[in-house]
mmCIF file of C-alpha atoms and ligand atoms in Angstrom:
data_model
loop_
_atom_site.group_PDB
_atom_site.id
_atom_site.type_symbol
_atom_site.label_atom_id
_atom_site.label_comp_id
_atom_site.label_asym_id
_atom_site.label_seq_id
_atom_site.Cartn_x
_atom_site.Cartn_y
_atom_site.Cartn_z
ATOM 1 C CA MET I 1121 158.191 -46.788 -18.292
ATOM 2 C CA ASN I 1122 160.125 -49.141 -16.026
ATOM 3 C CA ASN I 1123 158.668 -52.296 -14.548
ATOM 4 C CA VAL I 1124 155.062 -51.633 -15.556
ATOM 5 C CA ASN I 1125 153.905 -55.177 -14.785
ATOM 6 C CA PHE I 1126 155.042 -55.101 -11.162
ATOM 7 C CA LEU I 1127 152.012 -57.209 -10.160
ATOM 8 C CA LYS I 1128 152.455 -59.793 -12.935
ATOM 9 C CA GLY I 1129 150.117 -62.762 -12.514
ATOM 10 C CA ARG I 1130 148.248 -61.265 -9.535
ATOM 11 C CA ASP I 1131 144.450 -61.025 -9.303
ATOM 12 C CA PHE I 1132 142.809 -57.711 -8.425
ATOM 13 C CA LEU I 1133 139.889 -58.726 -6.197
ATOM 14 C CA LYS I 1134 139.952 -56.312 -3.242
ATOM 15 C CA LEU I 1135 142.288 -53.624 -1.899
ATOM 16 C CA LEU I 1136 142.867 -55.631 1.303
ATOM 17 C CA ASP I 1137 145.098 -57.930 -0.802
ATOM 18 C CA PHE I 1138 147.535 -55.086 -1.651
ATOM 19 C CA THR I 1139 150.082 -53.053 0.290
ATOM 20 C CA SER I 1140 149.851 -49.271 0.504
ATOM 21 C CA GLU I 1141 152.951 -49.124 -1.690
ATOM 22 C CA GLU I 1142 151.357 -51.300 -4.390
ATOM 23 C CA ILE I 1143 148.159 -49.218 -4.392
ATOM 24 C CA GLY I 1144 150.227 -46.025 -4.602
ATOM 25 C CA LYS I 1145 152.187 -47.470 -7.536
ATOM 26 C CA LEU I 1146 148.951 -48.360 -9.371
ATOM 27 C CA ILE I 1147 147.693 -44.784 -8.941
ATOM 28 C CA ASP I 1148 151.024 -43.378 -10.181
ATOM 29 C CA LEU I 1149 151.038 -45.762 -13.162
ATOM 30 C CA ALA I 1150 147.486 -44.637 -14.039
ATOM 31 C CA ALA I 1151 148.638 -41.001 -13.972
ATOM 32 C CA GLU I 1152 151.551 -41.880 -16.302
ATOM 33 C CA LEU I 1153 149.283 -43.755 -18.716
ATOM 34 C CA LYS I 1154 146.782 -40.873 -18.634
ATOM 35 C CA ALA I 1155 149.537 -38.406 -19.549
ATOM 36 C CA LYS I 1156 150.630 -40.658 -22.425
ATOM 37 C CA LYS I 1157 147.069 -40.916 -23.724
ATOM 38 C CA LYS I 1158 146.584 -37.127 -23.551
ATOM 39 C CA ALA I 1159 149.868 -36.600 -25.397
ATOM 40 C CA GLY I 1160 148.903 -39.118 -28.085
ATOM 41 C CA ILE I 1161 151.837 -41.391 -27.202
ATOM 42 C CA PRO I 1162 151.010 -45.057 -27.967
ATOM 43 C CA HIS I 1163 151.298 -47.426 -25.021
ATOM 44 C CA ARG I 1164 150.437 -50.846 -26.452
ATOM 45 C CA LEU I 1165 151.970 -52.638 -23.496
ATOM 46 C CA CYS I 1166 149.875 -55.819 -23.803
ATOM 47 C CA GLU I 1167 149.931 -56.187 -27.591
ATOM 48 C CA GLY I 1168 148.087 -59.241 -28.910
ATOM 49 C CA LYS I 1169 146.560 -60.358 -25.616
ATOM 50 C CA ASN I 1170 142.851 -61.173 -25.210
ATOM 51 C CA ILE I 1171 140.583 -60.545 -22.237
ATOM 52 C CA ALA I 1172 137.062 -61.659 -21.281
ATOM 53 C CA LEU I 1173 134.654 -59.232 -19.633
ATOM 54 C CA ILE I 1174 131.918 -60.953 -17.624
ATOM 55 C CA PHE I 1175 129.065 -58.686 -16.548
ATOM 56 C CA GLU I 1176 126.311 -60.323 -14.510
ATOM 57 C CA LYS I 1177 125.092 -56.813 -13.612
ATOM 58 C CA THR I 1178 124.754 -53.846 -15.966
ATOM 59 C CA SER I 1179 127.442 -51.167 -16.426
ATOM 60 C CA THR I 1180 128.360 -48.054 -18.377
ATOM 61 C CA ARG I 1181 131.673 -46.810 -16.915
ATOM 62 C CA THR I 1182 133.324 -50.088 -15.946
ATOM 63 C CA ARG I 1183 132.579 -51.890 -19.192
ATOM 64 C CA CYS I 1184 133.612 -48.951 -21.394
ATOM 65 C CA SER I 1185 136.747 -48.427 -19.309
ATOM 66 C CA PHE I 1186 137.856 -52.054 -19.611
ATOM 67 C CA GLU I 1187 137.179 -52.043 -23.357
ATOM 68 C CA VAL I 1188 138.910 -48.744 -24.213
ATOM 69 C CA ALA I 1189 141.803 -49.444 -21.844
ATOM 70 C CA ALA I 1190 142.242 -52.871 -23.427
ATOM 71 C CA PHE I 1191 142.248 -51.417 -26.956
ATOM 72 C CA ASP I 1192 144.770 -48.727 -25.946
ATOM 73 C CA LEU I 1193 147.014 -51.481 -24.552
ATOM 74 C CA GLY I 1194 146.783 -53.411 -27.838
ATOM 75 C CA MET I 1195 144.379 -56.083 -26.606
ATOM 76 C CA HIS I 1196 141.129 -57.613 -27.846
ATOM 77 C CA THR I 1197 138.024 -58.064 -25.708
ATOM 78 C CA THR I 1198 134.985 -60.339 -25.504
ATOM 79 C CA TYR I 1199 131.970 -58.974 -23.621
ATOM 80 C CA LEU I 1200 129.710 -61.513 -21.909
ATOM 81 C CA ASP I 1201 126.488 -59.740 -20.935
ATOM 82 C CA PRO I 1202 124.206 -60.569 -17.974
ATOM 83 C CA THR I 1203 122.222 -63.077 -20.057
ATOM 84 C CA GLY I 1204 124.558 -64.208 -22.817
ATOM 85 C CA SER I 1205 126.690 -66.908 -21.207
ATOM 86 C CA GLN I 1206 126.309 -70.246 -19.412
ATOM 87 C CA ILE I 1207 127.926 -68.911 -16.223
ATOM 88 C CA GLY I 1208 126.204 -70.020 -13.054
ATOM 89 C CA LYS I 1209 123.161 -71.311 -14.919
ATOM 90 C CA LYS I 1210 124.552 -74.271 -16.873
ATOM 91 C CA GLU I 1211 128.222 -74.119 -15.920
ATOM 92 C CA SER I 1212 129.858 -73.731 -12.529
ATOM 93 C CA ILE I 1213 132.209 -70.860 -11.708
ATOM 94 C CA ALA I 1214 135.115 -73.306 -11.366
ATOM 95 C CA ASP I 1215 134.523 -74.784 -14.834
ATOM 96 C CA THR I 1216 133.999 -71.331 -16.362
ATOM 97 C CA ALA I 1217 137.296 -70.172 -14.871
ATOM 98 C CA ARG I 1218 139.208 -73.103 -16.370
ATOM 99 C CA VAL I 1219 137.611 -72.676 -19.803
ATOM 100 C CA LEU I 1220 138.122 -68.920 -20.027
ATOM 101 C CA ALA I 1221 141.647 -69.064 -18.597
ATOM 102 C CA SER I 1222 142.632 -71.474 -21.356
ATOM 103 C CA ILE I 1223 141.469 -69.003 -24.027
ATOM 104 C CA TYR I 1224 142.124 -65.562 -22.492
ATOM 105 C CA ASP I 1225 145.018 -63.748 -20.808
ATOM 106 C CA GLY I 1226 142.814 -62.015 -18.207
ATOM 107 C CA ILE I 1227 139.216 -62.077 -16.953
ATOM 108 C CA GLU I 1228 137.100 -59.237 -15.572
ATOM 109 C CA TYR I 1229 134.081 -60.179 -13.445
ATOM 110 C CA ARG I 1230 131.164 -58.008 -12.242
ATOM 111 C CA GLY I 1231 128.487 -59.750 -10.257
ATOM 112 C CA TYR I 1232 126.965 -60.525 -6.880
ATOM 113 C CA GLY I 1233 128.845 -62.089 -3.954
ATOM 114 C CA GLN I 1234 132.579 -61.476 -3.476
ATOM 115 C CA THR I 1235 132.918 -65.253 -2.963
ATOM 116 C CA ILE I 1236 132.067 -65.750 -6.664
ATOM 117 C CA VAL I 1237 134.927 -63.601 -7.949
ATOM 118 C CA GLU I 1238 137.242 -65.191 -5.367
ATOM 119 C CA GLU I 1239 136.231 -68.669 -6.609
ATOM 120 C CA LEU I 1240 136.721 -67.625 -10.221
ATOM 121 C CA ALA I 1241 140.232 -66.441 -9.358
ATOM 122 C CA GLU I 1242 141.031 -69.601 -7.425
ATOM 123 C CA HIS I 1243 140.350 -71.734 -10.505
ATOM 124 C CA SER I 1244 141.824 -69.357 -13.109
ATOM 125 C CA LYS I 1245 145.485 -69.506 -14.104
ATOM 126 C CA VAL I 1246 145.243 -65.957 -15.534
ATOM 127 C CA PRO I 1247 144.586 -62.721 -13.568
ATOM 128 C CA VAL I 1248 140.983 -62.027 -12.526
ATOM 129 C CA TRP I 1249 139.866 -58.410 -11.943
ATOM 130 C CA ASN I 1250 136.875 -57.468 -9.796
ATOM 131 C CA GLY I 1251 134.595 -55.099 -11.727
ATOM 132 C CA LEU I 1252 132.204 -54.781 -8.715
ATOM 133 C CA THR I 1253 130.638 -57.202 -6.288
ATOM 134 C CA ASN I 1254 128.099 -56.568 -3.518
ATOM 135 C CA GLU I 1255 130.960 -56.200 -1.039
ATOM 136 C CA PHE I 1256 133.747 -54.420 -2.962
ATOM 137 C CA HIS I 1257 134.414 -52.174 -5.979
ATOM 138 C CA PRO I 1258 138.214 -51.851 -5.911
ATOM 139 C CA THR I 1259 138.856 -50.368 -9.375
ATOM 140 C CA GLN I 1260 136.486 -47.504 -8.494
ATOM 141 C CA ILE I 1261 138.613 -46.597 -5.465
ATOM 142 C CA LEU I 1262 141.767 -46.297 -7.584
ATOM 143 C CA ALA I 1263 139.925 -43.815 -9.831
ATOM 144 C CA ASP I 1264 138.603 -41.905 -6.821
ATOM 145 C CA PHE I 1265 142.029 -41.638 -5.235
ATOM 146 C CA LEU I 1266 143.727 -40.612 -8.504
ATOM 147 C CA THR I 1267 141.097 -37.856 -8.792
ATOM 148 C CA ILE I 1268 141.691 -36.688 -5.208
ATOM 149 C CA LYS I 1269 145.452 -36.707 -5.774
ATOM 150 C CA GLU I 1270 145.081 -34.673 -8.963
ATOM 151 C CA HIS I 1271 142.840 -32.168 -7.201
ATOM 152 C CA PHE I 1272 144.587 -31.762 -3.832
ATOM 153 C CA GLY I 1273 148.082 -33.025 -4.708
ATOM 154 C CA TYR I 1274 148.154 -35.666 -1.945
ATOM 155 C CA LEU I 1275 146.097 -38.399 -0.238
ATOM 156 C CA LYS I 1276 147.498 -38.782 3.286
ATOM 157 C CA GLY I 1277 145.570 -36.625 5.751
ATOM 158 C CA ILE I 1278 142.646 -35.868 3.425
ATOM 159 C CA LYS I 1279 139.432 -35.856 5.462
ATOM 160 C CA PHE I 1280 136.999 -38.028 3.518
ATOM 161 C CA VAL I 1281 133.347 -38.197 4.584
ATOM 162 C CA TYR I 1282 131.125 -40.880 3.075
ATOM 163 C CA MET I 1283 127.418 -40.007 3.437
ATOM 164 C CA GLY I 1284 124.560 -42.518 3.219
ATOM 165 C CA ASP I 1285 124.564 -46.272 2.663
ATOM 166 C CA ALA I 1286 128.045 -47.083 3.992
ATOM 167 C CA ARG I 1287 127.494 -50.852 4.399
ATOM 168 C CA TYR I 1288 127.701 -51.801 0.715
ATOM 169 C CA ASN I 1289 130.452 -52.071 -1.914
ATOM 170 C CA MET I 1290 131.360 -48.370 -2.046
ATOM 171 C CA GLY I 1291 131.392 -47.669 1.694
ATOM 172 C CA ASN I 1292 133.410 -50.833 2.357
ATOM 173 C CA SER I 1293 135.975 -50.285 -0.373
ATOM 174 C CA LEU I 1294 136.475 -46.592 0.315
ATOM 175 C CA MET I 1295 137.073 -47.361 3.991
ATOM 176 C CA VAL I 1296 139.681 -49.995 3.092
ATOM 177 C CA GLY I 1297 141.324 -47.645 0.571
ATOM 178 C CA ALA I 1298 141.395 -44.817 3.108
ATOM 179 C CA ALA I 1299 142.919 -47.104 5.758
ATOM 180 C CA LYS I 1300 145.620 -48.277 3.333
ATOM 181 C CA MET I 1301 146.475 -44.793 2.042
ATOM 182 C CA GLY I 1302 146.358 -42.812 5.303
ATOM 183 C CA LEU I 1303 143.184 -40.776 4.846
ATOM 184 C CA ASP I 1304 140.855 -39.683 7.658
ATOM 185 C CA PHE I 1305 137.720 -41.639 6.806
ATOM 186 C CA VAL I 1306 134.300 -40.958 8.295
ATOM 187 C CA ALA I 1307 131.225 -43.077 7.521
ATOM 188 C CA CYS I 1308 128.297 -40.758 8.226
ATOM 189 C CA ALA I 1309 125.060 -42.745 8.346
ATOM 190 C CA PRO I 1310 122.450 -44.189 10.685
ATOM 191 C CA LYS I 1311 124.021 -47.023 12.730
ATOM 192 C CA LYS I 1312 122.410 -49.801 10.662
ATOM 193 C CA TYR I 1313 124.157 -48.459 7.539
ATOM 194 C CA PHE I 1314 127.653 -48.468 9.074
ATOM 195 C CA PRO I 1315 130.198 -50.759 7.352
ATOM 196 C CA ASP I 1316 130.547 -54.357 8.536
ATOM 197 C CA ALA I 1317 131.966 -54.436 12.091
ATOM 198 C CA ALA I 1318 134.658 -57.035 11.300
ATOM 199 C CA LEU I 1319 135.838 -54.985 8.320
ATOM 200 C CA VAL I 1320 135.944 -51.845 10.498
ATOM 201 C CA GLU I 1321 138.184 -53.737 12.967
ATOM 202 C CA GLU I 1322 140.477 -54.847 10.137
ATOM 203 C CA CYS I 1323 140.700 -51.266 8.845
ATOM 204 C CA LEU I 1324 141.463 -49.924 12.327
ATOM 205 C CA GLU I 1325 144.421 -52.342 12.491
ATOM 206 C CA ILE I 1326 145.672 -51.202 9.066
ATOM 207 C CA ALA I 1327 145.193 -47.572 10.128
ATOM 208 C CA LYS I 1328 147.639 -48.064 13.036
ATOM 209 C CA GLU I 1329 150.387 -48.662 10.441
ATOM 210 C CA THR I 1330 149.424 -45.954 7.948
ATOM 211 C CA GLY I 1331 148.292 -43.068 10.187
ATOM 212 C CA ALA I 1332 144.742 -43.226 8.802
ATOM 213 C CA THR I 1333 141.733 -42.686 11.061
ATOM 214 C CA ILE I 1334 138.392 -44.496 10.794
ATOM 215 C CA THR I 1335 135.326 -42.920 12.396
ATOM 216 C CA LEU I 1336 131.663 -43.943 12.390
ATOM 217 C CA GLU I 1337 129.372 -40.974 13.007
ATOM 218 C CA GLU I 1338 125.607 -40.557 12.902
ATOM 219 C CA ASP I 1339 125.546 -36.751 13.070
ATOM 220 C CA PRO I 1340 126.384 -34.955 9.781
ATOM 221 C CA ALA I 1341 127.318 -31.721 11.578
ATOM 222 C CA ALA I 1342 129.947 -33.562 13.644
ATOM 223 C CA ALA I 1343 131.166 -35.639 10.688
ATOM 224 C CA LEU I 1344 131.674 -32.763 8.287
ATOM 225 C CA VAL I 1345 133.970 -30.491 10.323
ATOM 226 C CA GLY I 1346 137.111 -29.977 8.222
ATOM 227 C CA ALA I 1347 135.966 -32.389 5.475
ATOM 228 C CA ASN I 1348 137.848 -32.139 2.164
ATOM 229 C CA VAL I 1349 135.871 -34.752 0.229
ATOM 230 C CA ILE I 1350 132.151 -35.487 0.563
ATOM 231 C CA TYR I 1351 131.233 -38.731 -1.179
ATOM 232 C CA THR I 1352 127.949 -40.515 -1.671
ATOM 233 C CA ASP I 1353 126.431 -43.372 -3.664
ATOM 234 C CA VAL I 1354 122.927 -44.577 -4.538
ATOM 235 C CA TRP I 1355 120.748 -45.702 -1.616
ATOM 236 C CA VAL I 1356 119.666 -48.922 -3.339
ATOM 237 C CA SER I 1357 122.317 -50.898 -5.159
ATOM 238 C CA MET I 1358 122.113 -53.223 -8.142
ATOM 239 C CA GLY I 1359 120.614 -56.565 -7.169
ATOM 240 C CA GLU I 1360 118.695 -55.225 -4.146
ATOM 241 C CA PRO I 1361 114.887 -55.605 -4.195
ATOM 242 C CA ALA I 1362 112.820 -52.578 -5.282
ATOM 243 C CA ASP I 1363 110.707 -52.716 -2.137
ATOM 244 C CA VAL I 1364 113.565 -51.352 0.013
ATOM 245 C CA TRP I 1365 113.332 -47.894 -1.630
ATOM 246 C CA GLU I 1366 110.692 -46.563 0.772
ATOM 247 C CA GLU I 1367 112.739 -47.450 3.864
ATOM 248 C CA ARG I 1368 115.995 -46.167 2.352
ATOM 249 C CA ILE I 1369 114.450 -42.827 1.378
ATOM 250 C CA ARG I 1370 112.968 -42.410 4.858
ATOM 251 C CA GLU I 1371 116.123 -43.397 6.734
ATOM 252 C CA LEU I 1372 118.795 -41.857 4.505
ATOM 253 C CA SER I 1373 117.208 -38.518 3.521
ATOM 254 C CA PRO I 1374 118.987 -36.685 6.399
ATOM 255 C CA TYR I 1375 122.246 -37.840 4.734
ATOM 256 C CA ARG I 1376 121.422 -36.455 1.275
ATOM 257 C CA VAL I 1377 124.279 -34.239 0.065
ATOM 258 C CA THR I 1378 122.756 -30.752 -0.143
ATOM 259 C CA SER I 1379 124.279 -27.269 -0.318
ATOM 260 C CA GLU I 1380 123.749 -27.020 3.469
ATOM 261 C CA ILE I 1381 125.765 -30.215 3.938
ATOM 262 C CA MET I 1382 128.527 -28.935 1.632
ATOM 263 C CA ALA I 1383 128.614 -25.645 3.586
ATOM 264 C CA MET I 1384 129.520 -27.587 6.769
ATOM 265 C CA ALA I 1385 132.724 -28.934 5.150
ATOM 266 C CA ALA I 1386 136.131 -27.255 4.844
ATOM 267 C CA GLU I 1387 136.773 -24.405 2.422
ATOM 268 C CA GLY I 1388 137.471 -25.870 -1.041
ATOM 269 C CA ALA I 1389 135.778 -29.216 -0.308
ATOM 270 C CA VAL I 1390 134.784 -31.332 -3.320
ATOM 271 C CA PHE I 1391 131.808 -33.559 -4.037
ATOM 272 C CA MET I 1392 132.383 -37.070 -5.433
ATOM 273 C CA HIS I 1393 130.123 -39.952 -6.509
ATOM 274 C CA CYS I 1394 130.954 -43.223 -8.273
ATOM 275 C CA LEU I 1395 127.876 -42.726 -10.548
ATOM 276 C CA PRO I 1396 125.278 -43.415 -11.785
ATOM 277 C CA SER I 1397 123.443 -40.894 -9.585
ATOM 278 C CA PHE I 1398 119.831 -39.950 -8.879
ATOM 279 C CA HIS I 1399 120.363 -36.175 -8.707
ATOM 280 C CA ASP I 1400 117.216 -35.323 -10.704
ATOM 281 C CA LEU I 1401 114.168 -37.016 -12.212
ATOM 282 C CA ASN I 1402 115.721 -37.655 -15.645
ATOM 283 C CA THR I 1403 115.905 -41.427 -15.260
ATOM 284 C CA ILE I 1404 113.159 -44.064 -15.204
ATOM 285 C CA VAL I 1405 113.844 -45.043 -11.579
ATOM 286 C CA GLY I 1406 114.425 -41.437 -10.435
ATOM 287 C CA LYS I 1407 111.138 -40.324 -11.972
ATOM 288 C CA GLU I 1408 109.202 -43.236 -10.513
ATOM 289 C CA MET I 1409 110.588 -42.695 -6.994
ATOM 290 C CA GLY I 1410 110.256 -38.927 -7.283
ATOM 291 C CA GLU I 1411 106.576 -39.202 -8.101
ATOM 292 C CA LYS I 1412 105.920 -41.900 -5.520
ATOM 293 C CA PHE I 1413 107.675 -40.147 -2.622
ATOM 294 C CA GLY I 1414 107.327 -36.481 -3.615
ATOM 295 C CA ILE I 1415 111.071 -35.768 -3.978
ATOM 296 C CA ASP I 1416 113.139 -34.313 -6.838
ATOM 297 C CA CYS I 1417 116.421 -36.153 -6.132
ATOM 298 C CA MET I 1418 117.790 -38.837 -3.874
ATOM 299 C CA GLU I 1419 121.336 -39.093 -2.490
ATOM 300 C CA VAL I 1420 122.481 -35.683 -3.819
ATOM 301 C CA THR I 1421 120.683 -32.545 -4.961
ATOM 302 C CA ASP I 1422 121.007 -31.428 -8.557
ATOM 303 C CA GLU I 1423 122.452 -28.154 -7.258
ATOM 304 C CA VAL I 1424 125.434 -29.901 -5.603
ATOM 305 C CA PHE I 1425 125.871 -32.373 -8.472
ATOM 306 C CA GLU I 1426 126.124 -29.524 -10.995
ATOM 307 C CA SER I 1427 128.138 -27.189 -8.728
ATOM 308 C CA GLU I 1428 131.768 -26.072 -9.083
ATOM 309 C CA ALA I 1429 132.635 -28.375 -6.176
ATOM 310 C CA SER I 1430 131.508 -31.463 -8.075
ATOM 311 C CA ILE I 1431 134.350 -33.444 -9.672
ATOM 312 C CA VAL I 1432 132.260 -36.470 -10.637
ATOM 313 C CA PHE I 1433 133.086 -36.412 -14.344
ATOM 314 C CA GLU I 1434 136.862 -36.136 -13.774
ATOM 315 C CA GLU I 1435 136.370 -39.109 -11.463
ATOM 316 C CA ALA I 1436 134.437 -41.051 -14.134
ATOM 317 C CA GLU I 1437 137.162 -40.447 -16.736
ATOM 318 C CA ASN I 1438 139.758 -41.748 -14.319
ATOM 319 C CA ARG I 1439 138.026 -45.132 -14.252
ATOM 320 C CA MET I 1440 139.567 -45.812 -17.656
ATOM 321 C CA HIS I 1441 143.110 -44.735 -16.768
ATOM 322 C CA THR I 1442 143.155 -46.689 -13.492
ATOM 323 C CA ILE I 1443 141.626 -49.857 -14.977
ATOM 324 C CA LYS I 1444 144.316 -49.623 -17.671
ATOM 325 C CA ALA I 1445 146.956 -49.489 -14.936
ATOM 326 C CA VAL I 1446 145.511 -52.575 -13.208
ATOM 327 C CA MET I 1447 145.624 -54.577 -16.451
ATOM 328 C CA ALA I 1448 149.093 -53.372 -17.455
ATOM 329 C CA ALA I 1449 150.458 -54.122 -13.973
ATOM 330 C CA THR I 1450 149.028 -57.631 -13.682
ATOM 331 C CA LEU I 1451 149.486 -58.973 -17.233
HETATM 332 N N1 CP E 1603 130.808 -46.494 -11.190
HETATM 333 C C1 CP E 1603 130.490 -47.572 -11.914
HETATM 334 O O1 CP E 1603 130.923 -48.683 -11.645
HETATM 335 O O2 CP E 1603 129.672 -47.337 -12.969
HETATM 336 P P1 CP E 1603 129.014 -48.450 -13.928
HETATM 337 O O3 CP E 1603 128.009 -49.211 -13.092
HETATM 338 O O4 CP E 1603 128.378 -47.654 -15.029
HETATM 339 O O5 CP E 1603 130.094 -49.356 -14.423
HETATM 340 N N1 NVA E 1604 126.521 -49.315 -4.901
HETATM 341 C C1 NVA E 1604 126.296 -49.238 -6.322
HETATM 342 C C2 NVA E 1604 127.569 -48.880 -7.022
HETATM 343 C C3 NVA E 1604 127.427 -48.706 -8.512
HETATM 344 C C4 NVA E 1604 128.722 -48.352 -9.172
HETATM 345 C C5 NVA E 1604 125.741 -50.569 -6.814
HETATM 346 O O1 NVA E 1604 126.275 -51.618 -6.429
HETATM 347 O O2 NVA E 1604 124.775 -50.562 -7.571
#
C-alpha cells in the first residue's frame, strides 16, 4: 500500500474541504483496507497511536466503527460519552482541544453545531474527525459512496434522489458529496425542507467543474424518473425537540419511501439509509409515534427496508472500512 497517509495532519470536518480526487482516493483506500480485512491480512498502519472519541450525542455505527477501525490499525481508544467529560460544561472547546491533543494522536467529535468541531480542530495540533454534527456527517457519505461504487461499479452519472428532510446533516452532506463526485443529485422534499440556499449555490459551482447536477424538486414522480439510488433519513434528528414530530409526519409523509415510490425509479434501483431507521414499530420512539399518529412506519416502509433493493446493511458495514481509511490517511 503506497502513500496511505496522503492527508497526513489534515482534519476531516466536511467534504467541502477536500478535492474530488482526495475523496476518490479515500474511497479507494477504504476498498483496499476492506479487502485486506476480509482476507485476514493485518494492516496495523497506526501501531501504538491513541485516539479520543468524543460523543455528545448517542451512536451505534459511528462509535463501533471508530473503535474497531482503530483496533485493526493497531491503535488504542478512549470513549468519552455524552455525560462523562467536562467538555462544554466545565471546560471550553479550545481548552479541551489543547488538553486532548497533548495526550492523543487524533480526536473524533460527534455533537451539535459544526462550529464546535471547527473550533476543536482550530485549537488541536492533531487531526480532528467529524463523527456527525447538525450540519454535516462526512464519514457517512464516504460509506454511502463506497457502497454505491461496489454495487454499480461507478459514481459519476448515478442519479441519486434524497427523499424527505433534506435540510439537515444527511441532505447537506450527500449534496456536497454528489457535487464533488459528479452524481446527479435530487433533493425531493417540500420547499421548507430543501438544503440551505447558500450551500446549494456552492454545490452548483462545484458541479460546473465535476459534471454533477443539483436539482430541488417537490414532486416525487418528477424526481424519481431514472433514479438509481433512493435515499432517506429520519424525519426528526438527534437534538431536535420531540414536539416537531407531528408537523414532520404531516408534511413529510408524501415523501415516505414506499414500494410505489421505488416503482417510479429506474430498473435495478437501490434503497439506502444511514440508519437508524423507523421502518416498523420495534423501537420505543417508533412505537410511541405509531400509536399516537396511527402509522406503522415513518420515513420508509418495512416492505422496502426488507426488500431485495435495500442495501442498508452493506452500507452500515462500510462505515467501518471508510472511517478506517480516514484515520489511516490523516495520521
Ligand atoms: N449512521 C450513523 O451515524 O449511525 P449512528 O448514529 O448509530 O452512529
Ligand atoms: N439525521 C440523523 C442522522 C443520524 C445518523 C440525526 O442527526 O439524528
